[in-house]
Short mmCIF file of C-alpha atoms and ligand atoms in Angstrom, two decimals:
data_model
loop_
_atom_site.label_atom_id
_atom_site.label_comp_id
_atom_site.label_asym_id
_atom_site.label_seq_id
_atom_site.Cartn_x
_atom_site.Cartn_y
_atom_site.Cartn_z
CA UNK A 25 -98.04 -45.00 -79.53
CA UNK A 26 -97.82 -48.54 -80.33
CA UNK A 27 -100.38 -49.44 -83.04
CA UNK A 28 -101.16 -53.03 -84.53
CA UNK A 29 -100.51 -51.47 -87.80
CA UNK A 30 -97.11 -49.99 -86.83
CA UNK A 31 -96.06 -53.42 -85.05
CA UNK A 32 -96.68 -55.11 -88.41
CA UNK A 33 -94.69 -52.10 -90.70
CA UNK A 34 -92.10 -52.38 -88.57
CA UNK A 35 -92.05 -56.35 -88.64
CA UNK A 36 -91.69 -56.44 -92.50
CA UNK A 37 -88.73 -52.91 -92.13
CA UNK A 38 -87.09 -56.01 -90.41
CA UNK A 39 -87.10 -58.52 -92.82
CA UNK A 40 -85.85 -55.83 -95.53
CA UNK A 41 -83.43 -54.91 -93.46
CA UNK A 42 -81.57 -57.62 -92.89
CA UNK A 43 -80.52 -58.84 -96.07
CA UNK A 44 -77.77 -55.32 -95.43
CA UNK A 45 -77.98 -55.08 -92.16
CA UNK A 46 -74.73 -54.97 -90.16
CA UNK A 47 -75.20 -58.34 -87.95
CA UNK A 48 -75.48 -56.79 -84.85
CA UNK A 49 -76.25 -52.81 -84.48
CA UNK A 50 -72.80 -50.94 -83.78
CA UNK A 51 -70.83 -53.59 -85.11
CA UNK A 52 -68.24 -52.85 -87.27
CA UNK A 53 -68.02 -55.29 -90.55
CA UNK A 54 -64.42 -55.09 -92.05
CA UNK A 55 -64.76 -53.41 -95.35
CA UNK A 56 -63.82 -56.00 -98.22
CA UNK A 57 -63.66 -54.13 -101.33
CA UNK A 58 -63.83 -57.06 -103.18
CA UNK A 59 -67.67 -58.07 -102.33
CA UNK A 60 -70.15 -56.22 -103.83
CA UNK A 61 -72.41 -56.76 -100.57
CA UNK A 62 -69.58 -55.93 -98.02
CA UNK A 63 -69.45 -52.07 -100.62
CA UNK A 64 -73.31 -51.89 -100.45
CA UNK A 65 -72.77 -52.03 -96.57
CA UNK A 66 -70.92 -49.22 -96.28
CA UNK A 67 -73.88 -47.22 -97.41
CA UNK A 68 -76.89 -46.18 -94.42
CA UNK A 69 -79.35 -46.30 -97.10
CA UNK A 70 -82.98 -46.78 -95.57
CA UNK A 71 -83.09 -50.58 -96.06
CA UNK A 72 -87.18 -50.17 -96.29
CA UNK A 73 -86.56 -48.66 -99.76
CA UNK A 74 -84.96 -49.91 -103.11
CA UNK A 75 -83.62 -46.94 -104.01
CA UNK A 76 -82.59 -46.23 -107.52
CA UNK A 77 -82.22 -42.50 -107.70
CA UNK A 78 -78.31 -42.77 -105.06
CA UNK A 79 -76.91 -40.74 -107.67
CA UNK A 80 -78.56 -37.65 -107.43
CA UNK A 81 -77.12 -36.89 -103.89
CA UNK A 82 -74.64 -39.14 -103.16
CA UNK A 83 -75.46 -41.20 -99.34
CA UNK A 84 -72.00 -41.11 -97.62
CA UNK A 85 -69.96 -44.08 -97.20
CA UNK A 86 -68.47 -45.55 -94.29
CA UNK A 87 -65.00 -43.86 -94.83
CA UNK A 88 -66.34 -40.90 -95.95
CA UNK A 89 -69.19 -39.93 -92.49
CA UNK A 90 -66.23 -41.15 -90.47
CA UNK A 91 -63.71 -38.67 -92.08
CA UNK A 92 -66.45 -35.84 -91.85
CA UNK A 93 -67.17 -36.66 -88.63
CA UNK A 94 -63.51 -36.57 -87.50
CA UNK A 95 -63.11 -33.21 -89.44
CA UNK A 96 -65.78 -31.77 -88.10
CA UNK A 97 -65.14 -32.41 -84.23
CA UNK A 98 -61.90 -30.80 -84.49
CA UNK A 99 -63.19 -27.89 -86.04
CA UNK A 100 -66.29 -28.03 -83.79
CA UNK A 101 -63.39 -27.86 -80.32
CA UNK A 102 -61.23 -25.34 -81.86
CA UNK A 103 -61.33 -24.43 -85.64
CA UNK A 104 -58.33 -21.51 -85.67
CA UNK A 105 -55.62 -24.13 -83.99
CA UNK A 106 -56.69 -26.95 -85.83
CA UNK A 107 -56.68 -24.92 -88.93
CA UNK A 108 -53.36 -23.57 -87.91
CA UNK A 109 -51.84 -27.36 -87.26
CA UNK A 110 -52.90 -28.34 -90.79
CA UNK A 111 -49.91 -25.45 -91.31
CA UNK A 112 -52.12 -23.68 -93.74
CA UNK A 113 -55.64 -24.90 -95.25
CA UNK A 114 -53.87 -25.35 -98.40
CA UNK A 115 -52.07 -28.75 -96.98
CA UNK A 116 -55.51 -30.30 -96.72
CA UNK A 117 -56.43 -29.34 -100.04
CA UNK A 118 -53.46 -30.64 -101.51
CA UNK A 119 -54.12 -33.60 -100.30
CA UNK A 120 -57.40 -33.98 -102.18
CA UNK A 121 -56.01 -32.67 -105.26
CA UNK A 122 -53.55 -35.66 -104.31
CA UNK A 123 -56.43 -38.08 -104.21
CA UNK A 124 -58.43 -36.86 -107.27
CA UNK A 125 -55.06 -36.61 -109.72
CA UNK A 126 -54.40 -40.29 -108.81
CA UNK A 127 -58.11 -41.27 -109.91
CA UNK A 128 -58.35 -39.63 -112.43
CA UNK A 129 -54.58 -39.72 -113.95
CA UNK A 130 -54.65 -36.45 -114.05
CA UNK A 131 -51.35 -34.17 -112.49
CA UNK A 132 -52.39 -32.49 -109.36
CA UNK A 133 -51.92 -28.76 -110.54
CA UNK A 134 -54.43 -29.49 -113.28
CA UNK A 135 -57.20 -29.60 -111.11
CA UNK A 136 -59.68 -26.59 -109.33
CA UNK A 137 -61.69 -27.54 -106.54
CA UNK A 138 -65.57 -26.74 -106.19
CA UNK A 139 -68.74 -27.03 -104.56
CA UNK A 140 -70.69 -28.34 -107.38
CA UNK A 141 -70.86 -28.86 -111.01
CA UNK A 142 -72.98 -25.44 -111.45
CA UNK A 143 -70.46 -23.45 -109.63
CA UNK A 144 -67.55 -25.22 -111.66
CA UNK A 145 -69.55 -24.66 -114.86
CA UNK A 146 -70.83 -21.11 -113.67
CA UNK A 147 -66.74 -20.52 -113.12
CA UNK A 148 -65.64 -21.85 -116.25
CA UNK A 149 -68.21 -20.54 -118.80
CA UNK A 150 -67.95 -16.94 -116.94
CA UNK A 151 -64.18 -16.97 -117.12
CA UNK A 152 -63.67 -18.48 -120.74
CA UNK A 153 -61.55 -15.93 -122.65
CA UNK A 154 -63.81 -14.12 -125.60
CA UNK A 155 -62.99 -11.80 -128.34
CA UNK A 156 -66.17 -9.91 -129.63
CA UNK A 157 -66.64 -12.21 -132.50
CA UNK A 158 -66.35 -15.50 -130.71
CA UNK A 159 -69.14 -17.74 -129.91
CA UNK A 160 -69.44 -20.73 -127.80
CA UNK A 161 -71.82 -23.80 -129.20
CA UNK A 162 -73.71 -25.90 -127.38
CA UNK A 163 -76.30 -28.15 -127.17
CA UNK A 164 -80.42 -28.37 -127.18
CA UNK A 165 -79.75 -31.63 -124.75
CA UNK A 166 -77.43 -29.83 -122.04
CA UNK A 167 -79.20 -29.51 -118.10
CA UNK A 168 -79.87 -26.29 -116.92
CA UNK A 169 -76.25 -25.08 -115.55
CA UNK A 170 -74.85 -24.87 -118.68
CA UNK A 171 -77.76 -23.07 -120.36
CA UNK A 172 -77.73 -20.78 -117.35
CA UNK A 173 -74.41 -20.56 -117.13
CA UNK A 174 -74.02 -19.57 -121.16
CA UNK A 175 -77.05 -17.27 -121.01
CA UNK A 176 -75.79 -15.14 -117.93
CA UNK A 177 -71.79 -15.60 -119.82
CA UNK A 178 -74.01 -14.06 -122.37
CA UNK A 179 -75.68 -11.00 -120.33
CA UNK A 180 -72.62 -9.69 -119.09
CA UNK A 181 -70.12 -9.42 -121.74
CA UNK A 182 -73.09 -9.92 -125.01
CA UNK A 183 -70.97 -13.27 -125.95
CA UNK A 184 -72.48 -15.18 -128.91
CA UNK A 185 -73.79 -18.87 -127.93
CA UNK A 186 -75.54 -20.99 -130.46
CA UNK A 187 -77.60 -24.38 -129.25
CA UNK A 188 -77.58 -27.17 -131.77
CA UNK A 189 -79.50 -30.66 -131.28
CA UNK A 190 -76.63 -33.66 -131.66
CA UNK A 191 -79.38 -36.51 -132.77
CA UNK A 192 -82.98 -36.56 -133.58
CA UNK A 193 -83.70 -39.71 -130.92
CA UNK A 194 -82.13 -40.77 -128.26
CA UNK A 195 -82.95 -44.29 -128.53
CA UNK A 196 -81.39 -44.69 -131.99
CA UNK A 197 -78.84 -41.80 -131.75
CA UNK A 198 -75.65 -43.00 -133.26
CA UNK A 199 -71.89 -41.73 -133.25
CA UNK A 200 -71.72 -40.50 -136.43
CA UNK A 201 -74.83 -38.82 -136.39
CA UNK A 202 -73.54 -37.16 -133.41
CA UNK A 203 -70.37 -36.15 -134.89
CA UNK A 204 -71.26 -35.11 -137.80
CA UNK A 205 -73.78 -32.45 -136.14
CA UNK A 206 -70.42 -30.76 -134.55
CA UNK A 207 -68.26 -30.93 -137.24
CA UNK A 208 -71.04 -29.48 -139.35
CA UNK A 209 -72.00 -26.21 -136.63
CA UNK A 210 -68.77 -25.56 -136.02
CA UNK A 211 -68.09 -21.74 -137.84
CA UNK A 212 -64.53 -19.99 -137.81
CA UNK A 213 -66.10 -17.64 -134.81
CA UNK A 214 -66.83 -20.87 -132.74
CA UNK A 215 -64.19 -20.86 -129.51
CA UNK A 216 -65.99 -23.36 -127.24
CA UNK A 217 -67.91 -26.34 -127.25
CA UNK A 218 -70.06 -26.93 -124.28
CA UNK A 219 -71.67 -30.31 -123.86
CA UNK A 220 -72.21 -32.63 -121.07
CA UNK A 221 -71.22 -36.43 -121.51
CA UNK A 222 -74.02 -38.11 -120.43
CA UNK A 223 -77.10 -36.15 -120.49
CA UNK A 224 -79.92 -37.11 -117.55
CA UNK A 225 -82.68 -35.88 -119.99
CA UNK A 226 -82.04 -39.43 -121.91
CA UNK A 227 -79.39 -41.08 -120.43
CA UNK A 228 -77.61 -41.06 -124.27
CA UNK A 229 -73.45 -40.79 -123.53
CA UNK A 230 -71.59 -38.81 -125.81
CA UNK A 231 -69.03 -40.08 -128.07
CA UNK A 232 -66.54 -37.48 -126.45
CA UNK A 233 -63.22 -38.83 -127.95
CA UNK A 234 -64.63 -39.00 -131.46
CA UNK A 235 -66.19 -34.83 -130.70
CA UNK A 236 -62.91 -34.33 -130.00
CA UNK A 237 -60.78 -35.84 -133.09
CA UNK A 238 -63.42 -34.18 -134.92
CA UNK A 239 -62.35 -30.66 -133.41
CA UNK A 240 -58.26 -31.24 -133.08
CA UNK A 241 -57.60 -29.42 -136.47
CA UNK A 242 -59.23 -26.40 -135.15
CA UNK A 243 -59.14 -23.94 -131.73
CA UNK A 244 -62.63 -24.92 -130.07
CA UNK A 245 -62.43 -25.80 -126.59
CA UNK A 246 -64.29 -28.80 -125.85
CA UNK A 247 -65.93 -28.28 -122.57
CA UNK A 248 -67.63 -31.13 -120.90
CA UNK A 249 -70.33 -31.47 -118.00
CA UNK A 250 -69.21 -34.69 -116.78
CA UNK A 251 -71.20 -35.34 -113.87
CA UNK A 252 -72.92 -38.94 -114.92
CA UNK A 253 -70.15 -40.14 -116.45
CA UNK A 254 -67.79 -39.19 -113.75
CA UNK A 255 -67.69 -41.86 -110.96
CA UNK A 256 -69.16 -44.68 -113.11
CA UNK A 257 -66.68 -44.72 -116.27
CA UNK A 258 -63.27 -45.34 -116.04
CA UNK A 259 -62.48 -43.55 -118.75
CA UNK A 260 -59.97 -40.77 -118.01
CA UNK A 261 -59.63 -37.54 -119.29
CA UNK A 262 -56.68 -37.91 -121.20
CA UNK A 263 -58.59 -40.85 -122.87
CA UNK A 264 -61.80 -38.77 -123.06
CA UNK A 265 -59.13 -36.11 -125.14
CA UNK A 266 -61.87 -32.84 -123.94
CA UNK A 267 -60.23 -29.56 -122.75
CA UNK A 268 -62.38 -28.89 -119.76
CA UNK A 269 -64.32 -32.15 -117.40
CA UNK A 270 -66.49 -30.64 -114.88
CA UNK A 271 -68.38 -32.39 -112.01
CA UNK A 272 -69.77 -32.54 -108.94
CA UNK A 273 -68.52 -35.61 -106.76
CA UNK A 274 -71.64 -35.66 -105.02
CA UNK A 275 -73.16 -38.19 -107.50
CA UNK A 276 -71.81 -41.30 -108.79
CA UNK A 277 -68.39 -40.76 -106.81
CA UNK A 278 -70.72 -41.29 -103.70
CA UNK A 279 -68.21 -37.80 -102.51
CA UNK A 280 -69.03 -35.37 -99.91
CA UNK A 281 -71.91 -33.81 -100.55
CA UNK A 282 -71.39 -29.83 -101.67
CA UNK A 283 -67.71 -31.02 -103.31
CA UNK A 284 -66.69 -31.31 -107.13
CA UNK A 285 -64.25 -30.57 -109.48
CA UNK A 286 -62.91 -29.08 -112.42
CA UNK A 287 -60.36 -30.61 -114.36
CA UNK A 288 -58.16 -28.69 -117.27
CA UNK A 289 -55.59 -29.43 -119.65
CA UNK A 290 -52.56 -28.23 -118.81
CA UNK A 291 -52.32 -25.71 -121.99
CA UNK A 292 -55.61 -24.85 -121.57
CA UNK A 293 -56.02 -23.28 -118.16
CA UNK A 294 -54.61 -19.80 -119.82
CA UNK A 295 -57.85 -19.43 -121.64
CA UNK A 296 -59.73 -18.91 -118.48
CA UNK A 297 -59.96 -15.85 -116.06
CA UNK A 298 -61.08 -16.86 -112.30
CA UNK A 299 -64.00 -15.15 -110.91
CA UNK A 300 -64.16 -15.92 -106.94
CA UNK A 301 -60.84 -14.48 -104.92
CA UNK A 302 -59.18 -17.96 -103.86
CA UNK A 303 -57.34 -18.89 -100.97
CA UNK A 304 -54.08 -20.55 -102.15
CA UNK A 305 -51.54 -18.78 -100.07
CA UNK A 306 -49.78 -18.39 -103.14
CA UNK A 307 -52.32 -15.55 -104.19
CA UNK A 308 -52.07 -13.79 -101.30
CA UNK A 309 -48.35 -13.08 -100.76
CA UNK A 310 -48.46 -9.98 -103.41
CA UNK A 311 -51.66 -8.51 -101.81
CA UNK A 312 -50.21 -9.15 -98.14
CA UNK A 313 -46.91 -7.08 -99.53
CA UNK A 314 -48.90 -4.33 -101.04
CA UNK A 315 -48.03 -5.54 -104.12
CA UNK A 316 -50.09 -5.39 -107.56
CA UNK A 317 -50.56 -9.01 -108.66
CA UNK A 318 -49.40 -9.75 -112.41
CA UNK A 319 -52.63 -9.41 -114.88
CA UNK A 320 -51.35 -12.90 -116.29
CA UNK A 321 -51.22 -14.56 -113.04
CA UNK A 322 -48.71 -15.08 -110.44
CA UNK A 323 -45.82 -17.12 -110.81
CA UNK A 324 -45.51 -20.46 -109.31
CA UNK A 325 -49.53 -20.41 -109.05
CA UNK A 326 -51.30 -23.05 -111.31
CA UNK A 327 -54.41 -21.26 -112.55
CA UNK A 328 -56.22 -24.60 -111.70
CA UNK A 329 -55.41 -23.53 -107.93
CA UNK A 330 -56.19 -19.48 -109.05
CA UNK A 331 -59.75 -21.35 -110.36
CA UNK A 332 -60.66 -22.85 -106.93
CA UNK A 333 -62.98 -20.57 -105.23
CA UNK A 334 -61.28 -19.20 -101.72
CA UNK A 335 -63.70 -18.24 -98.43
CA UNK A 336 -64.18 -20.92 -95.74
CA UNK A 337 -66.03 -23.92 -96.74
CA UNK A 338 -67.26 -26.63 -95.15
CA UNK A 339 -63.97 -28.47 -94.60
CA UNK A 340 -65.23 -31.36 -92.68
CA UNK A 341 -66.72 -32.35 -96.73
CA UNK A 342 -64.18 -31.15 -98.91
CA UNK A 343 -60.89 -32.74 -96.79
CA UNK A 344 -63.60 -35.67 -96.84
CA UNK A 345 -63.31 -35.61 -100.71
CA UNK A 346 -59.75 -37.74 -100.09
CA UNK A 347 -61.46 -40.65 -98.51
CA UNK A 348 -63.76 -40.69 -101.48
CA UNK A 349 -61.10 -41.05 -103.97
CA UNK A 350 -59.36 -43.72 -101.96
CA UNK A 351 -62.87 -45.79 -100.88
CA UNK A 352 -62.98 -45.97 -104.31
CA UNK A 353 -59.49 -47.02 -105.67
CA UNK A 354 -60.07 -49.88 -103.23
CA UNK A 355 -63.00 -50.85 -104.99
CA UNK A 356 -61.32 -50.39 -108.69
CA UNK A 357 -62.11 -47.50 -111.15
CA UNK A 358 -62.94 -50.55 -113.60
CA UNK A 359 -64.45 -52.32 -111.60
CA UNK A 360 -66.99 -50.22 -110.50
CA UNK A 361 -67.99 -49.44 -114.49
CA UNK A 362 -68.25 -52.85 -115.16
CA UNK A 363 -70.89 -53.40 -112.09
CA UNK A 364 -73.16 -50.16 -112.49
CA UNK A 365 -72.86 -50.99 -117.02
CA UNK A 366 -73.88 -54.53 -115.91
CA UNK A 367 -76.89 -53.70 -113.66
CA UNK A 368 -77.91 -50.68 -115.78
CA UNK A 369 -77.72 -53.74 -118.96
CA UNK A 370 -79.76 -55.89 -117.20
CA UNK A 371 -81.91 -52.99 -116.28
CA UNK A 372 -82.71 -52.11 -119.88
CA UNK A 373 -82.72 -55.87 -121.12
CA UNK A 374 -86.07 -56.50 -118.49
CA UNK A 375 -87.40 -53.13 -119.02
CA UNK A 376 -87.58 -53.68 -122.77
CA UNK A 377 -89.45 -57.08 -122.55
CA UNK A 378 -92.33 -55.33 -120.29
CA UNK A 379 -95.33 -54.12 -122.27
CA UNK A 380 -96.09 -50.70 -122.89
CA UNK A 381 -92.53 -49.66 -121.55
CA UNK A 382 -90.18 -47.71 -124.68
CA UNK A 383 -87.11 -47.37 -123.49
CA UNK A 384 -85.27 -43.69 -124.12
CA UNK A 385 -82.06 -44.56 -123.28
CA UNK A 386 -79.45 -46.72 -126.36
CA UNK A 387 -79.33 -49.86 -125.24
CA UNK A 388 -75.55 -50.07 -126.29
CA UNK A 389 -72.58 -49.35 -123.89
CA UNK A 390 -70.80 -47.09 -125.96
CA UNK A 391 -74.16 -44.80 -126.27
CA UNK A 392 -75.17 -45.13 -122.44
CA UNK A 393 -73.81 -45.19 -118.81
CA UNK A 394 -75.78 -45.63 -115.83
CA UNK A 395 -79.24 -43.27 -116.18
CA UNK A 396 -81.70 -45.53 -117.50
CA UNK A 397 -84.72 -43.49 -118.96
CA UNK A 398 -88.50 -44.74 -120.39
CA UNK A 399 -91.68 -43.92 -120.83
CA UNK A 400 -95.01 -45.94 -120.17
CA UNK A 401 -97.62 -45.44 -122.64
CA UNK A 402 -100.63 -43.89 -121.39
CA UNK A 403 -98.73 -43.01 -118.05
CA UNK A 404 -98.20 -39.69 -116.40
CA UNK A 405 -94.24 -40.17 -115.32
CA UNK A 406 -94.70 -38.48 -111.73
CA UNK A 407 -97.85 -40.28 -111.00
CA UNK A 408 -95.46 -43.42 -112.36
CA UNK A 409 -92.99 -42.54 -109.65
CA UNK A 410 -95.16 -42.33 -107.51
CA UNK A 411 -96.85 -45.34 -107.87
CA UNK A 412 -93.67 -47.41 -107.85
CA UNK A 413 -92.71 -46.14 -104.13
CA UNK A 414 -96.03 -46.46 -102.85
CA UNK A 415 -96.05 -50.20 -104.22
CA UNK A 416 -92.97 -51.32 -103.98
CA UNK A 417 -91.17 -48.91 -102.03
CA UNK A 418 -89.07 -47.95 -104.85
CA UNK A 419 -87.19 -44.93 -105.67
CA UNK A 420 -87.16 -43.47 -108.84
CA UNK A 421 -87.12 -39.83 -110.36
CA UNK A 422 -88.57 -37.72 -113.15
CA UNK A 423 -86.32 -36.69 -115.47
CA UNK A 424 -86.16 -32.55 -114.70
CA UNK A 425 -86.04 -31.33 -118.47
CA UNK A 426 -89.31 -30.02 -120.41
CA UNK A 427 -89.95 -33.52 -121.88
CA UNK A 428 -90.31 -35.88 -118.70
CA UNK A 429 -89.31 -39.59 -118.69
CA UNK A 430 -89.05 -41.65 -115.70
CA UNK A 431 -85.22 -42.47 -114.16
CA UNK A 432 -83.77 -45.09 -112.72
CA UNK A 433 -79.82 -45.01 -112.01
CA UNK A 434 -78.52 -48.18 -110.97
CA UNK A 435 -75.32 -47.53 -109.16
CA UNK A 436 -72.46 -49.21 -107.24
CA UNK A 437 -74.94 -49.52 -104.15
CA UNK A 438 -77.35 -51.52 -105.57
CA UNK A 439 -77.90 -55.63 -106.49
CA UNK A 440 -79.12 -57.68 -109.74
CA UNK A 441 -81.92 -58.82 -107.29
CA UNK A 442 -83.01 -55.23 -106.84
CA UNK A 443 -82.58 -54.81 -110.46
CA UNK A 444 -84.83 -57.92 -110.83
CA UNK A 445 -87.48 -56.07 -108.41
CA UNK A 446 -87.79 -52.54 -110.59
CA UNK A 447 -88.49 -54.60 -113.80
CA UNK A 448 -90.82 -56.92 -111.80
CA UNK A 449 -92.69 -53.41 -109.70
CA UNK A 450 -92.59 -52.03 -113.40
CA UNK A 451 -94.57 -54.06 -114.99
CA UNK A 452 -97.18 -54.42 -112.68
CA UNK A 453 -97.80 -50.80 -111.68
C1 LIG B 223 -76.17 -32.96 -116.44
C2 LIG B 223 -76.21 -32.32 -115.09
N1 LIG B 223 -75.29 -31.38 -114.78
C3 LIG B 223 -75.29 -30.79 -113.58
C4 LIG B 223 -76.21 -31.12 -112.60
C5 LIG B 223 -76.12 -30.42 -111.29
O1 LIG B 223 -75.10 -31.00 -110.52
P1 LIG B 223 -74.55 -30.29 -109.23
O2 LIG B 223 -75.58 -30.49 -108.16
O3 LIG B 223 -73.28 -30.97 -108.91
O4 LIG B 223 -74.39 -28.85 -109.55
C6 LIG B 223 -77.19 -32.10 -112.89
C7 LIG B 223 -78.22 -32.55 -111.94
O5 LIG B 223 -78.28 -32.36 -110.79
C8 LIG B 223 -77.19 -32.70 -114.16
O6 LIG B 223 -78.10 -33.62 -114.47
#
């Protein structure tokens, strides 16, 4: 029913709306990569809201619903022939291995495919190669998959892991404190080094290269949950210098939903035994020919492809994954870091003018990425979050770790005027 109140709500919807809208509904508006409006148009992000939490579950866009779309009417009319006209599913794949090497400058073969960062984490901490005595460090700041993936590692097969805090506050951490908290935990039994690069219980970005001078004299495997740095630096892994980057895609990437990635040195694939059968034809030959395959692996087959989990999936998102990777080469790997740094800058510069607000998060670029964490004195930070959308219509989240801030995460989707907006709905909540 049609209700004065309703008439009025959806009166003001309009007037939101349209500084995205497309100009007329159904009409296409050529993709400029170029204009940071034409990119925010791509998205179908409820224009009623300001939202600032797109990077926990990344909205699809443009290229990416109409490649899942495509992918998944043609499996919808007749999955075994379409499947069979791709030759074999591994064509498909390879081209999103394709897609993914190129962004990340990274050779194709060096790269497992996944659902998620837990299941790539889950796959690499299970798999990781341990003598008796080894023991695999990480962190008190790490997110739940790696704990979980470490302590169930742990139940299984008894291997030693050790958590170590990296810096006593966030807000002041620096690199060498950081640094010199590895290079002082690391012990002769230590094999791996899990930590994640930018952790979303403070938003505090690892000094990753400098971890990792700090460990080339000596065997630890640096192993890194990448997921908020992936998709919003342009730093690539060679530059980063870790062993292992794991991530989802389904965050900053603005990927498929359910798709992500592992990515492993060359030289340091051996170290790792998969866990989940996979479907690279490659790996099925010997078993099709009643053969016994090789302990070590089976020749020709990278263990990167041996790594990504086999079964069906849900193709229409990970053949999807390509158009990801290429939506955002058009926009510019750099590019894209320099727009979510600058918003999640001029975030942190209003933030830390409004009263009662203490910032979490280092306000310098070489200590941060895109989460933006605080607390508000006297506040509860749900009923914060709350309060925000139910004032201003704006979407935040709680940080999900024992000690709760509130989290805003500026990304590629969003404006300096929305920017402008949080600080000004901030400080009036
Ligand atoms: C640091 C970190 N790692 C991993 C995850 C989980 O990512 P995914 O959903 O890709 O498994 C999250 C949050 O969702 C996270 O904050």
């Amino acid at each position: 029913m049609f209700t004065r109140k309703k008439l009025l709500q959806g009166a003001a919807a309009g007037i939101a709306a349209t500084a995205f809208a497309p100009r007329a509904l159904g009409e296409e508006v050529a993709f400029d990569p170029r204009n940071w409006t034409s990119v925010r148009a791509q998205f179908a992000l409820d224009p009623r809201v300001t939202n600032f939490s797109t990077f926990l579950l990344a909205p699809h866009p443009r290229p990416v619903r109409d490649a899942v779309a495509r992918y998944a009417r043609a499996l919808d009319r007749d999955a075994k022939r379409y499947l069979d006209r791709q030759e074999d599913m591994n064509a498909a794949e390879q081209r999103v291995r394709t897609a993914a090497a190129r962004y990340l400058d990274v050779a194709r073969d060096e790269l497992a495919l996944t659902d998620s960062t837990t299941m790539g984490l889950a796959l690499l901490y299970g798999g990781l190669q341990l003598s008796e005595d080894d023991e695999v460090l990480t962190t008190t700041h790490d997110f739940y998959s790696t704990h979980e993936a470490l302590r169930l590692r742990s139940l299984r097969t008894g291997a030693h892991v050790r958590k170590i805090p990296l810096y006593a506050n966030a807000r002041t951490a620096s690199v060498d404190e950081i640094v010199s908290s590895v290079r002082r935990s690391i012990t002769p039994r230590t094999r791996a080094l899990a930590v994640t690069w930018v952790h979303s219980s403070t938003g505090v970005k690892l000094p990753i290269r400098a971890i990792a001078d700090a460990l080339r004299a000596t065997p630890v495997l640096l192993c890194v949950d990448g997921v908020h740095g992936f998709g919003i630096e342009a730093t690539t892994p060679d530059q980063l210098g870790c062993d292992f980057l794991v991530s989802g895609c389904h965050k900053w990437l603005f990927g498929p939903r359910g798709t992500g990635l592992i990515w492993g040195r060359s030289d340091a694939w051996s170290a790792v035994t998969p866990t989940i059968p996979t479907f690279d034809g490659r790996a099925l030959r010997p078993w099709l020919e009643g053969q016994p395959p090789p302990p070590r692996g089976i020749p020709g087959l990278p263990r990167a492809a041996a790594m990504t989990p086999g079964g069906f999936h849900s193709f229409e998102h990970r053949w999807a994954l390509a158009d990801a990777f290429e939506f955002r080469r058009k926009i510019g790997r750099a590019r894209a870091a320099t727009r979510t740094h600058a918003l999640a800058q001029r975030l942190k510069d209003g933030l830390a003018e409004v009263k009662r607000v203490r910032l979490v998060t280092p306000h310098s670029a070489a200590l941060s990425a895109g989460l933006v964490c605080f607390e508000v004195e006297g506040r509860d930070p749900f009923e914060f979050v709350d309060r925000l959308y139910a004032r201003a219509r704006i979407v935040a989240s709680v940080t999900p770790y024992s000690r709760r801030y509130v989290r805003l995460g500026p990304t590629i989707a969003n404006t300096p005027a929305e920017v402008d907006r949080v600080i000004r709905a901030v400080s009036s909540a």
